[in-house]
Amino acid sequence: MIGTILKDLKNLKGQIAYYVLLFAVFFVVSALSRNIYYSAGLSIFFGVLVPVTALSYDEKDNWDKFALASGISRRELALSRYVLGLAAFLPAWGLSFVFMAMPALRSFENLYVIITYGGLGLITMDCVLPVVYKIGVDKSRLFYIFLILIVMLLSVGAATLVELIGGDPVAVIAYLLVGLGIVGLFVSLGISVSVYRHKDF
């Protein structure tokens, strides 16, 4: 599995440089504008962008067929994309907490927004990857775009809710979303592995 991930990183080195630059720009904009939503919001999609891009390269090169013939298990192939997604998402999300070190941005409301966006990021990955495994990257684009719109609306709604309500209720919702995202990872992976086991290459 490590070899598969290293292969993905090599294929994506140009894309990764672009994503890092994009995140850096959004991070600076968030810091200068004192608005964490730019940076924290962008981190939501990193867990999907990177593995889906890797899968698109694999589909074009028929990589999975070659990997299976080389002795890599279907479970390892499915799991490797989740590991790749988390490797992209967690650092981006983690860097959002740096804003809590800035006096102008240090507040419970901003903390809850970051935590909420983390949960939404995990849930987005949980939903997208099984669909991509089932029907392929190209056919799943419409679903992916639709889900992005839904997540964007939820992100705006969550930010508004934090500003209007605040306090313990928002904290509970934020942590519940993260918990749901973590539990969903195992459910999502199980579905993806099941799909992979019945897939012909």
Coordinates of C-alpha atoms in Angstrom, one line a residue:
M1 CA 0.0 0.0 0.0
I2 CA 2.9 2.4 0.8
G3 CA 4.1 1.9 -2.8
T4 CA 0.7 2.8 -4.2
I5 CA 0.6 6.0 -2.1
L6 CA 4.2 6.9 -3.2
K7 CA 3.1 6.3 -6.8
D8 CA 0.1 8.6 -6.3
L9 CA 2.3 11.3 -4.8
K10 CA 4.7 11.1 -7.7
N11 CA 1.8 11.4 -10.2
L12 CA 0.3 14.3 -8.3
K13 CA 3.4 16.3 -7.6
G14 CA 2.4 19.1 -10.0
Q15 CA -1.2 19.1 -8.6
I16 CA 0.0 19.1 -5.0
A17 CA 2.2 22.1 -5.7
Y18 CA -0.8 23.9 -7.1
Y19 CA -3.0 22.9 -4.1
V20 CA -0.3 24.1 -1.6
L21 CA -0.1 27.4 -3.4
L22 CA -3.8 27.8 -3.5
F23 CA -4.1 27.0 0.2
A24 CA -1.3 29.4 1.0
V25 CA -3.1 32.2 -0.8
F26 CA -6.4 31.5 1.0
F27 CA -4.5 31.3 4.3
V28 CA -3.0 34.7 3.8
V29 CA -6.3 36.2 2.7
S30 CA -8.0 34.8 5.8
A31 CA -5.3 36.2 8.0
L32 CA -5.3 39.6 6.4
S33 CA -9.1 39.9 6.2
R34 CA -9.5 38.4 9.7
N35 CA -12.0 35.9 8.2
I36 CA -11.2 32.2 8.7
Y37 CA -13.9 31.0 6.3
Y38 CA -11.6 31.2 3.2
S39 CA -8.9 28.9 4.5
A40 CA -11.0 26.6 6.6
G41 CA -13.6 26.3 3.9
L42 CA -11.0 25.3 1.3
S43 CA -9.7 22.6 3.5
I44 CA -13.0 20.8 3.3
F45 CA -12.4 19.7 -0.2
F46 CA -8.8 18.6 0.0
G47 CA -9.7 15.2 1.2
V48 CA -11.7 14.6 -2.0
L49 CA -9.7 16.6 -4.6
V50 CA -6.4 14.7 -4.1
P51 CA -7.7 11.0 -4.1
V52 CA -10.2 11.7 -6.9
T53 CA -7.4 13.2 -9.0
A54 CA -5.2 10.2 -8.3
L55 CA -8.1 7.9 -9.3
S56 CA -8.5 9.7 -12.6
Y57 CA -4.9 9.1 -13.4
D58 CA -5.2 5.4 -12.4
E59 CA -8.3 5.0 -14.6
K60 CA -6.5 6.4 -17.7
D61 CA -3.5 4.1 -17.1
N62 CA -5.4 1.0 -16.0
W63 CA -3.3 1.0 -12.9
D64 CA -5.7 -1.1 -10.8
K65 CA -5.6 -4.0 -13.1
F66 CA -1.8 -3.9 -13.1
A67 CA -1.7 -3.5 -9.3
L68 CA -4.0 -6.5 -8.7
A69 CA -1.9 -8.6 -11.0
S70 CA 1.2 -7.6 -9.0
G71 CA -0.3 -9.0 -5.8
I72 CA -1.8 -5.9 -4.2
S73 CA -5.1 -6.7 -2.6
R74 CA -8.4 -4.9 -3.5
R75 CA -8.7 -3.8 0.2
E76 CA -5.2 -2.2 0.1
L77 CA -6.1 -0.4 -3.1
A78 CA -9.3 1.0 -1.6
L79 CA -7.7 1.9 1.7
S80 CA -4.7 3.6 0.0
R81 CA -7.0 6.3 -1.5
Y82 CA -8.5 7.0 2.0
V83 CA -5.1 7.3 3.4
L84 CA -4.2 9.7 0.6
G85 CA -7.3 11.7 1.2
L86 CA -6.6 12.0 5.0
A87 CA -2.9 12.9 4.2
A88 CA -4.2 15.9 2.2
F89 CA -7.1 16.9 4.4
L90 CA -5.7 16.7 7.9
P91 CA -2.7 19.0 7.4
A92 CA -4.9 21.6 5.7
W93 CA -7.5 21.4 8.4
G94 CA -4.8 21.3 11.1
L95 CA -3.3 24.5 9.8
S96 CA -6.6 26.2 10.2
F97 CA -6.1 26.0 14.0
V98 CA -3.1 28.3 13.6
F99 CA -5.7 31.1 13.5
M100 CA -6.4 30.5 17.1
A101 CA -2.9 31.8 17.9
M102 CA -3.8 35.2 16.4
P103 CA -5.4 37.5 19.0
A104 CA -7.8 39.1 16.4
L105 CA -9.2 35.7 15.4
R106 CA -9.1 33.8 18.7
S107 CA -12.7 33.1 19.7
F108 CA -14.8 30.1 20.5
E109 CA -17.0 30.9 17.5
N110 CA -14.0 30.6 15.1
L111 CA -12.9 27.5 16.9
Y112 CA -16.3 25.9 16.4
V113 CA -16.4 26.9 12.8
I114 CA -13.0 25.2 12.2
I115 CA -14.2 22.0 14.0
T116 CA -17.5 22.0 12.1
Y117 CA -15.6 22.4 8.7
G118 CA -13.4 19.5 9.7
G119 CA -16.5 17.3 10.2
L120 CA -17.9 18.4 6.9
G121 CA -14.6 17.6 5.2
L122 CA -14.6 14.1 6.6
I123 CA -18.2 13.5 5.7
T124 CA -17.6 14.8 2.1
M125 CA -14.8 12.2 1.6
D126 CA -17.0 9.5 3.2
C127 CA -19.7 10.2 0.6
V128 CA -17.7 10.8 -2.5
L129 CA -15.1 7.9 -2.6
P130 CA -17.6 5.0 -2.6
V131 CA -19.5 6.6 -5.5
V132 CA -16.3 7.2 -7.4
Y133 CA -15.3 3.5 -6.8
K134 CA -18.7 2.3 -8.0
I135 CA -19.2 4.3 -11.2
G136 CA -15.8 5.9 -12.0
V137 CA -14.4 9.4 -11.9
D138 CA -16.1 10.7 -15.1
K139 CA -19.5 9.4 -14.3
S140 CA -19.4 10.6 -10.7
R141 CA -18.6 14.3 -11.6
L142 CA -22.2 15.4 -11.5
F143 CA -22.7 13.8 -8.1
Y144 CA -19.4 15.4 -6.9
I145 CA -20.5 18.9 -8.2
F146 CA -23.9 18.5 -6.5
L147 CA -22.3 17.5 -3.2
I148 CA -19.9 20.4 -3.4
L149 CA -22.9 22.8 -3.7
I150 CA -24.6 21.1 -0.7
V151 CA -21.5 21.2 1.4
M152 CA -21.0 24.9 0.5
L153 CA -24.6 25.6 1.6
L154 CA -24.0 23.6 4.8
S155 CA -20.8 25.5 5.5
V156 CA -22.5 28.9 5.1
G157 CA -25.4 27.7 7.3
A158 CA -23.0 26.4 9.9
A159 CA -21.0 29.6 10.0
T160 CA -24.3 31.6 10.4
L161 CA -25.5 29.3 13.1
V162 CA -22.3 29.7 15.1
E163 CA -22.6 33.5 14.9
L164 CA -26.3 33.5 15.8
I165 CA -26.4 30.9 18.6
G166 CA -22.9 30.3 19.8
G167 CA -22.2 28.6 23.1
D168 CA -22.6 24.9 24.0
P169 CA -25.2 23.9 21.4
V170 CA -22.9 24.9 18.6
A171 CA -20.0 23.1 20.3
V172 CA -22.1 19.9 20.5
I173 CA -23.0 20.1 16.8
A174 CA -19.4 20.7 15.8
Y175 CA -18.1 17.7 17.7
L176 CA -21.0 15.5 16.5
L177 CA -20.1 16.3 12.9
V178 CA -16.5 15.3 13.5
G179 CA -17.6 12.2 15.2
L180 CA -20.0 11.4 12.4
G181 CA -17.2 12.0 9.9
I182 CA -14.8 9.6 11.8
V183 CA -17.4 6.8 12.1
G184 CA -18.4 7.4 8.5
L185 CA -14.8 6.7 7.4
F186 CA -15.1 3.1 8.5
V187 CA -18.6 2.7 7.0
S188 CA -17.4 4.4 3.8
L189 CA -14.3 2.2 3.6
G190 CA -16.3 -0.9 4.1
I191 CA -18.6 0.0 1.2
S192 CA -15.7 0.9 -1.0
V193 CA -13.9 -2.4 -0.3
S194 CA -17.2 -4.3 -1.0
V195 CA -17.5 -2.4 -4.3
Y196 CA -13.9 -3.2 -5.2
R197 CA -14.3 -6.9 -4.5
H198 CA -17.1 -7.2 -7.0
K199 CA -15.5 -4.9 -9.6
D200 CA -14.1 -6.3 -12.9
F201 CA -11.0 -4.7 -14.3

